[in-house]
PDB file of C-alpha atoms in Angstrom:
ATOM      1  CA  MET V   1       0.225   0.043  -0.018  1.00  0.00           C
ATOM      2  CA  LYS V   2       1.386   3.444  -0.911  1.00  0.00           C
ATOM      3  CA  VAL V   3       0.927   6.065   1.614  1.00  0.00           C
ATOM      4  CA  GLN V   4      -0.034   9.420   0.199  1.00  0.00           C
ATOM      5  CA  LYS V   5       0.869  12.845   1.756  1.00  0.00           C
ATOM      6  CA  VAL V   6      -1.673  15.379   2.866  1.00  0.00           C
ATOM      7  CA  THR V   7      -0.333  19.037   4.031  1.00  0.00           C
ATOM      8  CA  LEU V   8      -2.504  20.830   6.484  1.00  0.00           C
ATOM      9  CA  LYS V   9      -2.098  24.706   7.438  1.00  0.00           C
ATOM     10  CA  ASP V  10      -3.815  27.534   8.826  1.00  0.00           C
ATOM     11  CA  VAL V  11      -4.598  30.635   6.906  1.00  0.00           C
ATOM     12  CA  GLU V  12      -4.155  34.025   7.941  1.00  0.00           C
ATOM     13  CA  ILE V  13      -5.367  37.343   6.105  1.00  0.00           C
ATOM     14  CA  ARG V  14      -2.379  39.884   6.468  1.00  0.00           C
ATOM     15  CA  GLU V  15      -2.543  43.547   4.957  1.00  0.00           C
ATOM     16  CA  ARG V  16       0.171  44.373   2.898  1.00  0.00           C
ATOM     17  CA  ASN V  17       0.521  47.725   1.082  1.00  0.00           C
ATOM     18  CA  GLY V  18      -3.023  48.231   1.300  1.00  0.00           C
ATOM     19  CA  GLU V  19      -3.683  44.891   0.245  1.00  0.00           C
ATOM     20  CA  PHE V  20      -5.074  42.034   1.784  1.00  0.00           C
ATOM     21  CA  GLU V  21      -3.143  38.270   1.076  1.00  0.00           C
ATOM     22  CA  ARG V  22      -3.490  34.981   2.268  1.00  0.00           C
ATOM     23  CA  VAL V  23      -0.742  33.869   4.295  1.00  0.00           C
ATOM     24  CA  PHE V  24      -0.554  29.945   5.033  1.00  0.00           C
ATOM     25  CA  VAL V  25       1.049  29.204   8.751  1.00  0.00           C
ATOM     26  CA  ASN V  26       1.700  25.939  10.724  1.00  0.00           C
ATOM     27  CA  GLU V  27       2.046  24.021   7.684  1.00  0.00           C
ATOM     28  CA  LYS V  28       2.272  20.087   8.617  1.00  0.00           C
ATOM     29  CA  THR V  29       2.263  17.228   6.430  1.00  0.00           C
ATOM     30  CA  TYR V  30       0.729  13.744   7.464  1.00  0.00           C
ATOM     31  CA  PRO V  31       0.465  10.507   5.917  1.00  0.00           C
ATOM     32  CA  ALA V  32      -2.590   9.282   4.549  1.00  0.00           C
ATOM     33  CA  PHE V  33      -4.279   5.861   3.539  1.00  0.00           C
ATOM     34  CA  LEU V  34      -7.406   4.000   3.482  1.00  0.00           C
ATOM     35  CA  THR V  35      -7.867   0.704   5.738  1.00  0.00           C
ATOM     36  CA  ASN V  36     -10.698  -1.593   6.574  1.00  0.00           C
ATOM     37  CA  TYR V  37     -10.983   0.439   9.616  1.00  0.00           C
ATOM     38  CA  THR V  38     -11.553   3.602   7.956  1.00  0.00           C
ATOM     39  CA  LEU V  39     -13.988   2.154   5.392  1.00  0.00           C
ATOM     40  CA  LYS V  40     -16.057   0.883   8.255  1.00  0.00           C
ATOM     41  CA  ARG V  41     -15.799   4.331   9.772  1.00  0.00           C
ATOM     42  CA  GLY V  42     -16.730   5.970   6.873  1.00  0.00           C
ATOM     43  CA  LYS V  43     -20.001   4.193   6.186  1.00  0.00           C
ATOM     44  CA  GLU V  44     -21.052   4.757   9.901  1.00  0.00           C
ATOM     45  CA  LEU V  45     -20.471   8.449   9.664  1.00  0.00           C
ATOM     46  CA  GLY V  46     -22.231   8.382   6.125  1.00  0.00           C
ATOM     47  CA  TYR V  47     -19.143   9.330   3.955  1.00  0.00           C
ATOM     48  CA  ILE V  48     -19.420   6.183   2.097  1.00  0.00           C
ATOM     49  CA  GLU V  49     -22.911   5.300   0.236  1.00  0.00           C
ATOM     50  CA  SER V  50     -21.316   3.327  -2.644  1.00  0.00           C
ATOM     51  CA  SER V  51     -18.552   0.854  -3.358  1.00  0.00           C
ATOM     52  CA  LEU V  52     -15.489   2.614  -3.517  1.00  0.00           C
ATOM     53  CA  PHE V  53     -14.620   0.016  -6.597  1.00  0.00           C
ATOM     54  CA  SER V  54     -17.373   1.914  -8.519  1.00  0.00           C
ATOM     55  CA  GLU V  55     -15.693   5.304  -7.535  1.00  0.00           C
ATOM     56  CA  LEU V  56     -12.822   4.057  -9.181  1.00  0.00           C
ATOM     57  CA  ALA V  57     -14.287   2.700 -12.024  1.00  0.00           C
ATOM     58  CA  LYS V  58     -15.884   6.280 -12.454  1.00  0.00           C
ATOM     59  CA  LEU V  59     -12.073   7.899 -12.337  1.00  0.00           C
ATOM     60  CA  GLN V  60     -10.705   5.353 -14.720  1.00  0.00           C
ATOM     61  CA  HIS V  61     -13.487   6.603 -17.087  1.00  0.00           C
ATOM     62  CA  LEU V  62     -12.520   9.731 -16.842  1.00  0.00           C
ATOM     63  CA  GLN V  63      -8.797   9.295 -17.096  1.00  0.00           C
ATOM     64  CA  ASP V  64      -9.802   7.173 -20.444  1.00  0.00           C
ATOM     65  CA  LEU V  65     -11.642   9.970 -21.511  1.00  0.00           C
ATOM     66  CA  GLU V  66      -8.893  12.425 -20.910  1.00  0.00           C
ATOM     67  CA  GLU V  67      -6.080  10.614 -22.792  1.00  0.00           C
ATOM     68  CA  LYS V  68      -8.611  10.077 -25.785  1.00  0.00           C
ATOM     69  CA  ASN V  69      -9.598  13.697 -26.035  1.00  0.00           C
ATOM     70  CA  GLY V  70      -6.363  15.342 -25.014  1.00  0.00           C
ATOM     71  CA  GLU V  71      -8.347  17.043 -22.254  1.00  0.00           C
ATOM     72  CA  LEU V  72     -11.208  16.729 -19.797  1.00  0.00           C
ATOM     73  CA  SER V  73     -14.505  18.610 -20.194  1.00  0.00           C
ATOM     74  CA  LEU V  74     -16.259  19.988 -17.175  1.00  0.00           C
ATOM     75  CA  ALA V  75     -19.188  18.005 -18.133  1.00  0.00           C
ATOM     76  CA  ALA V  76     -17.147  14.881 -17.495  1.00  0.00           C
ATOM     77  CA  LEU V  77     -16.599  15.829 -13.983  1.00  0.00           C
ATOM     78  CA  GLU V  78     -20.402  16.892 -13.312  1.00  0.00           C
ATOM     79  CA  GLY V  79     -20.856  13.434 -11.365  1.00  0.00           C
ATOM     80  CA  PHE V  80     -18.011  14.134  -8.849  1.00  0.00           C
ATOM     81  CA  ASP V  81     -18.874  15.519  -5.578  1.00  0.00           C
ATOM     82  CA  GLU V  82     -15.778  17.140  -4.182  1.00  0.00           C
ATOM     83  CA  SER V  83     -17.301  17.069  -0.653  1.00  0.00           C
ATOM     84  CA  LYS V  84     -17.207  13.211  -1.050  1.00  0.00           C
ATOM     85  CA  ALA V  85     -13.732  13.080  -2.028  1.00  0.00           C
ATOM     86  CA  LEU V  86     -12.876  15.554   0.825  1.00  0.00           C
ATOM     87  CA  GLN V  87     -14.619  13.105   3.306  1.00  0.00           C
ATOM     88  CA  ILE V  88     -12.392  10.249   1.775  1.00  0.00           C
ATOM     89  CA  ILE V  89      -9.185  12.368   2.180  1.00  0.00           C
ATOM     90  CA  TYR V  90     -10.538  13.086   5.911  1.00  0.00           C
ATOM     91  CA  LEU V  91     -10.758   9.324   6.489  1.00  0.00           C
ATOM     92  CA  ALA V  92      -7.283   8.612   5.108  1.00  0.00           C
ATOM     93  CA  VAL V  93      -5.596  11.188   7.109  1.00  0.00           C
ATOM     94  CA  THR V  94      -7.320  10.305  10.534  1.00  0.00           C
ATOM     95  CA  GLY V  95      -7.210   6.708   9.864  1.00  0.00           C
ATOM     96  CA  ALA V  96      -3.448   6.797   9.538  1.00  0.00           C
ATOM     97  CA  ASN V  97      -2.937   9.186  12.373  1.00  0.00           C
ATOM     98  CA  ARG V  98      -4.793   7.637  15.251  1.00  0.00           C
ATOM     99  CA  LYS V  99      -3.800  10.444  17.688  1.00  0.00           C
ATOM    100  CA  LEU V 100      -4.853  13.004  15.355  1.00  0.00           C
ATOM    101  CA  GLU V 101      -8.104  14.751  17.032  1.00  0.00           C
ATOM    102  CA  LEU V 102      -9.557  16.745  14.364  1.00  0.00           C
ATOM    103  CA  SER V 103     -13.080  16.841  13.264  1.00  0.00           C
ATOM    104  CA  PHE V 104     -14.295  17.095   9.467  1.00  0.00           C
ATOM    105  CA  ASP V 105     -14.743  20.860  10.010  1.00  0.00           C
ATOM    106  CA  GLU V 106     -11.384  21.230  11.668  1.00  0.00           C
ATOM    107  CA  PHE V 107      -9.872  19.325   8.609  1.00  0.00           C
ATOM    108  CA  LEU V 108     -11.825  21.646   6.182  1.00  0.00           C
ATOM    109  CA  GLU V 109     -10.531  24.503   7.524  1.00  0.00           C
ATOM    110  CA  LYS V 110      -7.010  23.258   7.332  1.00  0.00           C
ATOM    111  CA  TYR V 111      -6.980  21.814   3.890  1.00  0.00           C
ATOM    112  CA  HIS V 112      -6.457  24.102   1.002  1.00  0.00           C
ATOM    113  CA  ASP V 113      -5.573  22.139  -2.030  1.00  0.00           C
ATOM    114  CA  SER V 114      -6.860  22.992  -5.425  1.00  0.00           C
ATOM    115  CA  PHE V 115      -9.784  21.044  -7.179  1.00  0.00           C
ATOM    116  CA  GLU V 116      -7.278  19.239  -9.154  1.00  0.00           C
ATOM    117  CA  LYS V 117      -5.277  17.940  -6.485  1.00  0.00           C
ATOM    118  CA  THR V 118      -7.940  17.080  -4.402  1.00  0.00           C
ATOM    119  CA  MET V 119      -9.136  14.762  -7.121  1.00  0.00           C
ATOM    120  CA  THR V 120      -5.816  13.501  -7.823  1.00  0.00           C
ATOM    121  CA  LEU V 121      -5.384  12.480  -4.251  1.00  0.00           C
ATOM    122  CA  TYR V 122      -8.723  10.773  -3.870  1.00  0.00           C
ATOM    123  CA  ALA V 123      -8.140   8.899  -7.088  1.00  0.00           C
ATOM    124  CA  ASN V 124      -4.748   7.758  -5.515  1.00  0.00           C
ATOM    125  CA  LEU V 125      -6.220   6.674  -2.178  1.00  0.00           C
ATOM    126  CA  ILE V 126      -8.827   4.856  -3.817  1.00  0.00           C
ATOM    127  CA  ALA V 127      -6.453   3.095  -6.485  1.00  0.00           C
ATOM    128  CA  ASP V 128      -3.843   2.514  -3.542  1.00  0.00           C
ATOM    129  CA  LEU V 129      -6.647   0.759  -1.559  1.00  0.00           C
ATOM    130  CA  VAL V 130      -7.721  -1.383  -4.684  1.00  0.00           C
ATOM    131  CA  ALA V 131      -4.132  -2.330  -5.486  1.00  0.00           C
ATOM    132  CA  SER V 132      -3.309  -3.479  -2.078  1.00  0.00           C
ATOM    133  CA  ASP V 133      -6.830  -5.538  -1.402  1.00  0.00           C
ATOM    134  CA  GLN V 134      -6.630  -6.978  -4.733  1.00  0.00           C
ATOM    135  CA  ASN V 135      -4.810 -10.403  -3.599  1.00  0.00           C
ATOM    136  CA  GLN V 136      -6.981 -10.403  -0.342  1.00  0.00           C
ATOM    137  CA  PHE V 137     -10.110  -9.997  -2.456  1.00  0.00           C
ATOM    138  CA  ALA V 138      -9.362 -12.849  -4.812  1.00  0.00           C
ATOM    139  CA  LYS V 139      -8.302 -15.159  -2.229  1.00  0.00           C
ATOM    140  CA  GLY V 140     -11.575 -14.487  -0.195  1.00  0.00           C
ATOM    141  CA  LEU V 141     -13.654 -14.956  -3.353  1.00  0.00           C
ATOM    142  CA  LYS V 142     -11.577 -18.250  -4.267  1.00  0.00           C
ATOM    143  CA  LYS V 143     -12.460 -19.430  -0.711  1.00  0.00           C
ATOM    144  CA  SER V 144     -15.870 -18.482  -0.679  1.00  0.00           C
ATOM    145  CA  THR V 145     -16.639 -20.352  -3.715  1.00  0.00           C
ATOM    146  CA  LYS V 146     -14.411 -23.206  -3.067  1.00  0.00           C
ATOM    147  CA  HIS V 147     -16.657 -26.525  -3.557  1.00  0.00           C
ATOM    148  CA  ASN V 148     -16.518 -29.323  -1.422  1.00  0.00           C
ATOM    149  CA  HIS V 149     -15.622 -31.982  -3.816  1.00  0.00           C
ATOM    150  CA  LYS V 150     -16.408 -34.956  -1.344  1.00  0.00           C
ATOM    151  CA  LYS V 151     -19.073 -37.190  -3.026  1.00  0.00           C
ATOM    152  CA  LYS V 152     -22.445 -36.571  -1.281  1.00  0.00           C
ATOM    153  CA  PRO V 153     -24.708 -39.793  -0.955  1.00  0.00           C
ATOM    154  CA  ASN V 154     -27.408 -39.480  -3.510  1.00  0.00           C
ATOM    155  CA  ARG V 155     -30.774 -39.077  -1.719  1.00  0.00           C
ATOM    156  CA  HIS V 156     -32.891 -39.913  -4.574  1.00  0.00           C
ATOM    157  CA  GLN V 157     -34.156 -43.368  -5.356  1.00  0.00           C
TER     158      GLN V 157
END
């Protein structure tokens, strides 16, 4: 599983030469990754309603469109909810940093990445989870579909 990085920082508004500007302070970078526990917690909080596999499929479709057309249209992004992506990122940060006590609202106050970076991070988190879970998924599926090949007595006469 690849560990992603998320930088959280506070924003201050300062006046300089009669103009206001945003200044970022208290910057700190945290590891972020999804686990089975964070997925469970996300479902309990209502952050995850559908399978992340289906989200990954949507993201893959967008990437395919972008590669085919050379650009990504805004219409293609219409089905994506940035707040859902932020919730997944929040789960990944707080799941990887169990001692970090940060509510979702506090996280949003400190997370300042662009839409593009947010969607890229979101896609990477899901892809990393799927890639690391792929072998476990395949083993579980094989085990659950394994048939007992012992000959059963025929009860019909």
